[in-house]
GROMACS .gro file of C-alpha atoms in nm:
model
  392
    1MET     CA    1   0.000   0.000   0.000
    2ALA     CA    2   0.124   0.349  -0.074
    3ASP     CA    3  -0.008   0.697  -0.020
    4ASN     CA    4   0.013   0.909  -0.331
    5HIS     CA    5  -0.097   1.272  -0.328
    6THR     CA    6  -0.186   1.351  -0.686
    7SER     CA    7  -0.389   1.604  -0.878
    8GLY     CA    8  -0.648   1.511  -1.135
    9ALA     CA    9  -0.403   1.574  -1.417
   10ASP     CA   10  -0.153   1.334  -1.260
   11LYS     CA   11  -0.421   1.073  -1.206
   12LYS     CA   12  -0.514   1.092  -1.572
   13ASP     CA   13  -0.159   0.996  -1.656
   14SER     CA   14  -0.152   0.702  -1.413
   15ASN     CA   15  -0.163   0.346  -1.543
   16GLY     CA   16  -0.506   0.213  -1.623
   17SER     CA   17  -0.843   0.371  -1.666
   18LEU     CA   18  -0.979   0.644  -1.446
   19LEU     CA   19  -1.242   0.393  -1.342
   20ASP     CA   20  -0.990   0.124  -1.257
   21PRO     CA   21  -1.132  -0.063  -0.954
   22LYS     CA   22  -0.789  -0.049  -0.796
   23ILE     CA   23  -0.827   0.325  -0.771
   24TYR     CA   24  -1.201   0.374  -0.736
   25GLY     CA   25  -1.446   0.160  -0.551
   26PRO     CA   26  -1.781   0.059  -0.703
   27ASP     CA   27  -1.969   0.327  -0.509
   28GLU     CA   28  -1.734   0.598  -0.631
   29CYS     CA   29  -1.785   0.492  -0.993
   30LYS     CA   30  -2.162   0.512  -0.952
   31GLU     CA   31  -2.136   0.857  -0.800
   32GLU     CA   32  -1.921   0.975  -1.087
   33GLU     CA   33  -2.151   0.838  -1.355
   34SER     CA   34  -2.451   0.997  -1.187
   35GLY     CA   35  -2.277   1.333  -1.168
   36ASP     CA   36  -2.185   1.321  -1.536
   37ARG     CA   37  -2.539   1.234  -1.641
   38ASN     CA   38  -2.691   1.523  -1.449
   39LEU     CA   39  -2.434   1.788  -1.535
   40TRP     CA   40  -2.561   1.947  -1.855
   41PRO     CA   41  -2.934   1.889  -1.816
   42ARG     CA   42  -2.908   2.089  -1.494
   43VAL     CA   43  -2.678   2.382  -1.573
   44GLY     CA   44  -2.588   2.354  -1.938
   45GLY     CA   45  -2.467   2.657  -2.131
   46GLU     CA   46  -2.712   2.561  -2.406
   47ARG     CA   47  -3.011   2.646  -2.190
   48VAL     CA   48  -2.862   2.981  -2.088
   49LEU     CA   49  -2.795   3.066  -2.453
   50PHE     CA   50  -3.149   2.977  -2.555
   51PHE     CA   51  -3.309   3.172  -2.271
   52SER     CA   52  -3.095   3.482  -2.321
   53ALA     CA   53  -3.137   3.486  -2.701
   54SER     CA   54  -3.514   3.440  -2.677
   55SER     CA   55  -3.542   3.715  -2.418
   56TRP     CA   56  -3.334   3.974  -2.600
   57ALA     CA   57  -3.524   3.895  -2.922
   58LEU     CA   58  -3.852   3.979  -2.749
   59ILE     CA   59  -3.711   4.295  -2.592
   60THR     CA   60  -3.567   4.415  -2.924
   61ALA     CA   61  -3.885   4.348  -3.121
   62GLY     CA   62  -4.093   4.512  -2.847
   63THR     CA   63  -3.885   4.830  -2.825
   64PRO     CA   64  -4.103   5.027  -3.075
   65LEU     CA   65  -4.405   4.948  -2.858
   66LEU     CA   66  -4.228   5.076  -2.546
   67ALA     CA   67  -4.143   5.398  -2.729
   68HIS     CA   68  -4.513   5.482  -2.770
   69LEU     CA   69  -4.631   5.440  -2.412
   70GLY     CA   70  -4.646   5.808  -2.326
   71SER     CA   71  -4.517   5.922  -1.989
   72HIS     CA   72  -4.373   5.581  -1.899
   73THR     CA   73  -4.150   5.558  -2.205
   74LEU     CA   74  -3.825   5.667  -2.041
   75ALA     CA   75  -3.857   5.431  -1.744
   76LEU     CA   76  -3.958   5.135  -1.959
   77MET     CA   77  -3.682   5.197  -2.212
   78THR     CA   78  -3.426   5.222  -1.932
   79VAL     CA   79  -3.539   4.890  -1.784
   80ALA     CA   80  -3.542   4.729  -2.128
   81ARG     CA   81  -3.186   4.837  -2.207
   82PHE     CA   82  -3.071   4.726  -1.861
   83LEU     CA   83  -3.222   4.382  -1.914
   84MET     CA   84  -3.071   4.369  -2.262
   85GLY     CA   85  -2.725   4.427  -2.117
   86ILE     CA   86  -2.769   4.152  -1.859
   87LEU     CA   87  -2.906   3.901  -2.109
   88GLN     CA   88  -2.637   3.966  -2.367
   89GLY     CA   89  -2.372   3.970  -2.097
   90VAL     CA   90  -2.411   3.594  -2.046
   91PHE     CA   91  -2.357   3.518  -2.415
   92PHE     CA   92  -1.980   3.476  -2.431
   93PRO     CA   93  -1.947   3.328  -2.079
   94SER     CA   94  -2.204   3.063  -2.175
   95LEU     CA   95  -2.014   2.986  -2.494
   96ALA     CA   96  -1.690   2.961  -2.296
   97SER     CA   97  -1.852   2.715  -2.057
   98LEU     CA   98  -2.002   2.515  -2.342
   99CYS     CA   99  -1.681   2.503  -2.546
  100SER     CA  100  -1.465   2.409  -2.249
  101GLN     CA  101  -1.668   2.089  -2.209
  102ARG     CA  102  -1.742   2.002  -2.571
  103VAL     CA  103  -1.446   2.124  -2.776
  104VAL     CA  104  -1.093   1.985  -2.762
  105GLU     CA  105  -0.792   2.214  -2.725
  106GLY     CA  106  -0.694   2.186  -3.091
  107GLU     CA  107  -1.028   2.327  -3.211
  108ARG     CA  108  -1.109   2.599  -2.957
  109GLY     CA  109  -0.909   2.879  -3.115
  110PHE     CA  110  -1.080   2.868  -3.454
  111LEU     CA  111  -1.425   2.831  -3.296
  112MET     CA  112  -1.384   3.135  -3.070
  113SER     CA  113  -1.229   3.333  -3.357
  114THR     CA  114  -1.525   3.248  -3.578
  115LEU     CA  115  -1.761   3.373  -3.309
  116GLN     CA  116  -1.564   3.695  -3.278
  117SER     CA  117  -1.566   3.750  -3.654
  118GLY     CA  118  -1.941   3.698  -3.644
  119THR     CA  119  -1.981   3.991  -3.405
  120HIS     CA  120  -1.791   4.217  -3.647
  121LEU     CA  121  -1.996   4.092  -3.940
  122GLY     CA  122  -2.321   4.149  -3.754
  123THR     CA  123  -2.221   4.503  -3.663
  124LEU     CA  124  -2.132   4.587  -4.022
  125LEU     CA  125  -2.447   4.430  -4.166
  126ALA     CA  126  -2.672   4.601  -3.912
  127GLY     CA  127  -2.506   4.934  -3.982
  128GLY     CA  128  -2.518   4.898  -4.359
  129LEU     CA  129  -2.869   4.757  -4.389
  130GLY     CA  130  -2.990   4.985  -4.112
  131THR     CA  131  -2.910   5.294  -4.314
  132LEU     CA  132  -3.123   5.170  -4.603
  133MET     CA  133  -3.410   5.054  -4.383
  134LEU     CA  134  -3.423   5.378  -4.188
  135ASP     CA  135  -3.475   5.578  -4.505
  136SER     CA  136  -3.733   5.343  -4.656
  137TYR     CA  137  -3.930   5.194  -4.366
  138GLY     CA  138  -3.859   5.401  -4.055
  139TRP     CA  139  -3.661   5.329  -3.740
  140GLU     CA  140  -3.909   5.073  -3.609
  141SER     CA  141  -3.823   4.837  -3.893
  142MET     CA  142  -3.470   4.795  -3.760
  143PHE     CA  143  -3.590   4.670  -3.423
  144TYR     CA  144  -3.846   4.437  -3.580
  145SER     CA  145  -3.590   4.291  -3.819
  146ILE     CA  146  -3.315   4.240  -3.562
  147GLY     CA  147  -3.566   4.098  -3.313
  148PHE     CA  148  -3.684   3.851  -3.578
  149LEU     CA  149  -3.328   3.743  -3.663
  150SER     CA  150  -3.246   3.702  -3.292
  151GLY     CA  151  -3.553   3.486  -3.246
  152LEU     CA  152  -3.453   3.279  -3.546
  153TRP     CA  153  -3.108   3.226  -3.398
  154ALA     CA  154  -3.264   3.123  -3.065
  155LEU     CA  155  -3.469   2.867  -3.255
  156ILE     CA  156  -3.149   2.733  -3.414
  157VAL     CA  157  -2.989   2.701  -3.069
  158TRP     CA  158  -3.291   2.505  -2.945
  159TRP     CA  159  -3.297   2.282  -3.253
  160CYS     CA  160  -2.923   2.205  -3.258
  161LEU     CA  161  -2.838   2.196  -2.888
  162LEU     CA  162  -3.151   2.129  -2.687
  163LYS     CA  163  -3.390   1.924  -2.900
  164GLY     CA  164  -3.398   1.559  -2.800
  165GLU     CA  165  -3.172   1.366  -2.562
  166LEU     CA  166  -2.867   1.562  -2.454
  167THR     CA  167  -2.556   1.345  -2.445
  168PRO     CA  168  -2.255   1.575  -2.416
  169LYS     CA  169  -1.902   1.465  -2.477
  170MET     CA  170  -1.710   1.526  -2.156
  171MET     CA  171  -1.353   1.638  -2.193
  172GLU     CA  172  -1.269   1.504  -1.846
  173THR     CA  173  -1.428   1.197  -1.690
  174LYS     CA  174  -1.305   1.212  -1.333
  175LYS     CA  175  -1.488   1.337  -1.032
  176ASN     CA  176  -1.270   1.642  -1.050
  177SER     CA  177  -1.588   1.807  -1.105
  178GLU     CA  178  -1.629   2.011  -0.812
  179TRP     CA  179  -1.867   2.136  -1.083
  180SER     CA  180  -2.094   2.324  -0.847
  181LEU     CA  181  -1.989   2.687  -0.840
  182SER     CA  182  -2.043   2.694  -0.465
  183ARG     CA  183  -1.770   2.431  -0.426
  184ILE     CA  184  -1.510   2.592  -0.651
  185PRO     CA  185  -1.222   2.736  -0.444
  186TRP     CA  186  -1.229   3.082  -0.602
  187LEU     CA  187  -0.972   3.234  -0.369
  188THR     CA  188  -0.735   2.948  -0.441
  189LEU     CA  189  -0.784   2.991  -0.814
  190PHE     CA  190  -0.698   3.359  -0.806
  191LYS     CA  191  -0.379   3.280  -0.622
  192LYS     CA  192  -0.262   3.082  -0.924
  193PRO     CA  193  -0.026   3.297  -1.135
  194PRO     CA  194  -0.166   3.176  -1.471
  195VAL     CA  195  -0.519   3.276  -1.366
  196TRP     CA  196  -0.453   3.631  -1.252
  197ALA     CA  197  -0.207   3.683  -1.537
  198MET     CA  198  -0.480   3.582  -1.781
  199VAL     CA  199  -0.736   3.812  -1.616
  200PHE     CA  200  -0.494   4.106  -1.614
  201ALA     CA  201  -0.396   4.058  -1.980
  202HIS     CA  202  -0.763   4.035  -2.077
  203MET     CA  203  -0.834   4.358  -1.889
  204CYS     CA  204  -0.555   4.536  -2.075
  205MET     CA  205  -0.665   4.394  -2.410
  206CYS     CA  206  -1.027   4.498  -2.359
  207SER     CA  207  -0.939   4.847  -2.238
  208THR     CA  208  -0.717   4.927  -2.536
  209SER     CA  209  -0.977   4.786  -2.779
  210TYR     CA  210  -1.251   5.001  -2.622
  211THR     CA  211  -1.024   5.305  -2.641
  212LEU     CA  212  -0.956   5.255  -3.011
  213LEU     CA  213  -1.324   5.192  -3.081
  214SER     CA  214  -1.426   5.507  -2.890
  215TRP     CA  215  -1.168   5.756  -3.015
  216LEU     CA  216  -1.071   5.649  -3.368
  217PRO     CA  217  -1.367   5.827  -3.536
  218THR     CA  218  -1.274   6.150  -3.355
  219TYR     CA  219  -0.906   6.108  -3.442
  220PHE     CA  220  -0.979   6.071  -3.813
  221LYS     CA  221  -1.234   6.351  -3.815
  222GLU     CA  222  -0.991   6.596  -3.653
  223SER     CA  223  -0.676   6.481  -3.832
  224PHE     CA  224  -0.831   6.431  -4.177
  225PRO     CA  225  -1.145   6.649  -4.189
  226HIS     CA  226  -1.193   6.604  -4.564
  227ALA     CA  227  -1.165   6.225  -4.562
  228THR     CA  228  -1.460   6.001  -4.646
  229GLY     CA  229  -1.614   5.887  -4.319
  230TRP     CA  230  -1.724   5.538  -4.419
  231VAL     CA  231  -1.365   5.441  -4.505
  232TYR     CA  232  -1.230   5.469  -4.152
  233ASN     CA  233  -1.559   5.365  -3.991
  234VAL     CA  234  -1.601   5.045  -4.191
  235VAL     CA  235  -1.275   4.923  -4.346
  236PRO     CA  236  -1.082   4.850  -4.021
  237TRP     CA  237  -1.366   4.641  -3.878
  238LEU     CA  238  -1.417   4.469  -4.211
  239THR     CA  239  -1.050   4.370  -4.200
  240ALA     CA  240  -1.102   4.214  -3.858
  241ILE     CA  241  -1.331   3.941  -3.996
  242PRO     CA  242  -1.079   3.746  -4.209
  243SER     CA  243  -0.802   3.829  -3.962
  244ALA     CA  244  -0.993   3.663  -3.677
  245LEU     CA  245  -1.049   3.350  -3.884
  246VAL     CA  246  -0.682   3.334  -3.980
  247GLY     CA  247  -0.572   3.376  -3.620
  248GLY     CA  248  -0.798   3.097  -3.499
  249TYR     CA  249  -0.684   2.865  -3.774
  250VAL     CA  250  -0.316   2.932  -3.702
  251SER     CA  251  -0.353   2.867  -3.328
  252ASP     CA  252  -0.532   2.535  -3.382
  253PHE     CA  253  -0.287   2.437  -3.657
  254LEU     CA  254   0.010   2.487  -3.425
  255ILE     CA  255  -0.152   2.292  -3.141
  256ASN     CA  256  -0.245   2.004  -3.370
  257ARG     CA  257   0.112   2.000  -3.501
  258GLY     CA  258   0.241   1.933  -3.150
  259TYR     CA  259   0.327   2.278  -3.017
  260GLY     CA  260   0.257   2.330  -2.648
  261VAL     CA  261  -0.080   2.491  -2.573
  262ALA     CA  262   0.078   2.749  -2.343
  263SER     CA  263   0.333   2.847  -2.608
  264VAL     CA  264   0.062   2.888  -2.871
  265ARG     CA  265  -0.154   3.102  -2.642
  266LYS     CA  266   0.144   3.329  -2.576
  267ILE     CA  267   0.234   3.353  -2.944
  268MET     CA  268  -0.121   3.455  -3.032
  269GLN     CA  269  -0.129   3.712  -2.752
  270PHE     CA  270   0.209   3.851  -2.857
  271ILE     CA  271   0.064   3.915  -3.202
  272ALA     CA  272  -0.259   4.060  -3.058
  273MET     CA  273  -0.094   4.301  -2.815
  274GLY     CA  274   0.269   4.331  -2.922
  275VAL     CA  275   0.270   4.332  -3.301
  276SER     CA  276  -0.052   4.532  -3.319
  277SER     CA  277   0.105   4.804  -3.102
  278MET     CA  278   0.384   4.840  -3.358
  279PHE     CA  279   0.121   4.967  -3.602
  280ILE     CA  280  -0.036   5.200  -3.346
  281LEU     CA  281   0.285   5.385  -3.255
  282PRO     CA  282   0.340   5.541  -3.603
  283LEU     CA  283   0.008   5.724  -3.560
  284SER     CA  284   0.179   5.941  -3.301
  285GLY     CA  285   0.369   6.114  -3.582
  286VAL     CA  286   0.267   6.282  -3.906
  287VAL     CA  287   0.105   6.034  -4.145
  288THR     CA  288  -0.111   6.054  -4.454
  289PHE     CA  289  -0.472   5.941  -4.457
  290PRO     CA  290  -0.406   5.619  -4.655
  291ALA     CA  291  -0.117   5.534  -4.421
  292ALA     CA  292  -0.329   5.598  -4.112
  293VAL     CA  293  -0.609   5.374  -4.241
  294THR     CA  294  -0.355   5.103  -4.325
  295TYR     CA  295  -0.198   5.116  -3.979
  296ILE     CA  296  -0.537   5.104  -3.809
  297CYS     CA  297  -0.654   4.813  -4.026
  298ALA     CA  298  -0.340   4.619  -3.937
  299ALA     CA  299  -0.370   4.700  -3.565
  300VAL     CA  300  -0.741   4.617  -3.540
  301GLY     CA  301  -0.699   4.302  -3.746
  302LEU     CA  302  -0.411   4.171  -3.538
  303THR     CA  303  -0.592   4.232  -3.208
  304THR     CA  304  -0.838   3.960  -3.309
  305PHE     CA  305  -0.561   3.705  -3.254
  306THR     CA  306  -0.648   3.728  -2.886
  307SER     CA  307  -0.927   3.477  -2.962
  308GLY     CA  308  -0.653   3.215  -2.989
  309GLY     CA  309  -0.475   3.354  -2.684
  310VAL     CA  310  -0.615   3.497  -2.362
  311SER     CA  311  -0.980   3.474  -2.466
  312VAL     CA  312  -0.963   3.095  -2.496
  313ASN     CA  313  -0.706   3.045  -2.221
  314VAL     CA  314  -0.982   3.034  -1.958
  315GLN     CA  315  -1.103   2.709  -2.113
  316ASP     CA  316  -0.755   2.559  -2.075
  317LEU     CA  317  -0.707   2.663  -1.713
  318THR     CA  318  -1.051   2.626  -1.555
  319PRO     CA  319  -1.295   2.424  -1.768
  320SER     CA  320  -1.514   2.349  -1.466
  321CYS     CA  321  -1.595   2.718  -1.419
  322ALA     CA  322  -1.493   2.870  -1.753
  323GLY     CA  323  -1.822   3.054  -1.798
  324ALA     CA  324  -1.823   3.220  -1.456
  325LEU     CA  325  -1.457   3.317  -1.478
  326PHE     CA  326  -1.491   3.450  -1.833
  327GLY     CA  327  -1.785   3.661  -1.718
  328PHE     CA  328  -1.567   3.805  -1.441
  329MET     CA  329  -1.290   3.873  -1.693
  330ASN     CA  330  -1.530   4.061  -1.920
  331MET     CA  331  -1.664   4.263  -1.629
  332MET     CA  332  -1.313   4.368  -1.528
  333GLY     CA  333  -1.226   4.437  -1.891
  334SER     CA  334  -1.530   4.664  -1.927
  335PHE     CA  335  -1.444   4.847  -1.606
  336MET     CA  336  -1.085   4.896  -1.718
  337GLY     CA  337  -1.218   5.013  -2.055
  338VAL     CA  338  -1.427   5.286  -1.891
  339VAL     CA  339  -1.122   5.403  -1.697
  340LEU     CA  340  -0.888   5.407  -1.998
  341VAL     CA  341  -1.140   5.573  -2.231
  342SER     CA  342  -1.202   5.845  -1.972
  343LEU     CA  343  -0.832   5.892  -1.907
  344SER     CA  344  -0.764   5.917  -2.280
  345GLY     CA  345  -1.032   6.184  -2.317
  346TYR     CA  346  -0.878   6.382  -2.034
  347LEU     CA  347  -0.530   6.358  -2.186
  348ILE     CA  348  -0.659   6.470  -2.526
  349GLU     CA  349  -0.823   6.772  -2.368
  350VAL     CA  350  -0.517   6.866  -2.163
  351THR     CA  351  -0.239   6.799  -2.415
  352GLN     CA  352  -0.432   6.865  -2.739
  353SER     CA  353  -0.230   6.578  -2.885
  354TRP     CA  354  -0.319   6.231  -3.005
  355SER     CA  355   0.033   6.098  -2.963
  356VAL     CA  356  -0.009   6.063  -2.586
  357VAL     CA  357  -0.320   5.846  -2.637
  358PHE     CA  358  -0.147   5.609  -2.876
  359ALA     CA  359   0.153   5.594  -2.644
  360LEU     CA  360  -0.079   5.508  -2.352
  361ILE     CA  361  -0.245   5.230  -2.553
  362THR     CA  362   0.096   5.087  -2.638
  363LEU     CA  363   0.209   5.104  -2.275
  364VAL     CA  364  -0.102   4.924  -2.147
  365ASN     CA  365  -0.066   4.656  -2.415
  366ALA     CA  366   0.301   4.604  -2.334
  367THR     CA  367   0.229   4.574  -1.962
  368GLY     CA  368  -0.049   4.320  -2.004
  369LEU     CA  369   0.151   4.121  -2.257
  370GLY     CA  370   0.460   4.113  -2.036
  371VAL     CA  371   0.264   3.979  -1.740
  372PHE     CA  372   0.101   3.711  -1.952
  373LEU     CA  373   0.426   3.601  -2.115
  374ILE     CA  374   0.596   3.565  -1.776
  375PHE     CA  375   0.320   3.414  -1.563
  376GLY     CA  376   0.071   3.274  -1.816
  377GLY     CA  377   0.016   2.903  -1.867
  378ALA     CA  378  -0.231   2.649  -2.002
  379ARG     CA  379  -0.217   2.363  -1.752
  380ARG     CA  380  -0.545   2.301  -1.576
  381VAL     CA  381  -0.554   2.456  -1.229
  382ASP     CA  382  -0.913   2.401  -1.111
  383LEU     CA  383  -0.854   2.047  -0.986
  384VAL     CA  384  -0.866   2.006  -0.610
  385GLU     CA  385  -0.570   1.825  -0.462
  386TYR     CA  386  -0.673   1.504  -0.289
  387SER     CA  387  -0.519   1.181  -0.169
  388ARG     CA  388  -0.606   0.828  -0.274
  389ILE     CA  389  -0.482   0.492  -0.155
  390ILE     CA  390  -0.370   0.305  -0.462
  391GLU     CA  391  -0.310  -0.067  -0.447
  392ILE     CA  392   0.019  -0.169  -0.602
   0.00000   0.00000   0.00000
């Protein structure tokens, strides 16, 4: 007899199956099977996606009605937009939770990149078609159309993910599952260097992206007042669609070719935060309009590589609570974005110069990237250490 203190990852590498009777007794096997069967039907990301999509479809389609309710319009519209934010806020966390359980490491990057490119495509289509619909059918038509499309997508989620018997493919089969959020040692997780490094890098990435999104139109309007507006408002985000797909494909290609997952995540993040900053810095000097658009297209496009880096890293580190942790990361990223956008506005007003803003963006990117390169990792850290008596 020997006492071995091993983590779940070590146990997976031990000789024999995870359900080897020499390691687990019959009762333990039954408990594990029962837990696996009940996991997704109880708290599956599919159900959250369906509920949130259905709800925001109804709110969107009902917005024109709320706008014609007289004295209560402002209050109702405020509540509706608040609920919309909450319901859409669970979208990416639910996908992270779903993908962490159903998608293997070598396919996660391209999937998340495809989802990100879809958000850019949706924004461009809504903006382009919206302009035509507003002129021809009035503003109400936009809300009816988008509400209908959202409802259609919710129906697709139900048909593909919820209809019939749900038999998910589990990435891990051990009882590691301290799957209940109440049992997850959150404080312990945040003491792990790879976890807080990931969260910090994500905060920096989000804040610089929000700053570019918020101030680029003003930068182009002030620096190139005679330039065509749609060029700098559309082209950079149009570039982000194929760039995101390329980044996801490259990350999965490297992993499937045998490169370490941690190394690939860091390479992708280096491109997203490091290489992209090299195209932001030249904007601090005197540049022509075509050069400025080119630099911005390159910078915005390369930032999408984060879908194969930090954005998917949460699924590597903490698959048992990927959704909850990704939601926390997005919340912190949004908060940091508000701070950096406000600080940038203050600096523009005080210095009357755009160079300080681009320098600040570069500094924040470099800081977040440095922390992630030093402390980041991809080895699972949400497994609780435990001891088992293993018969030799």
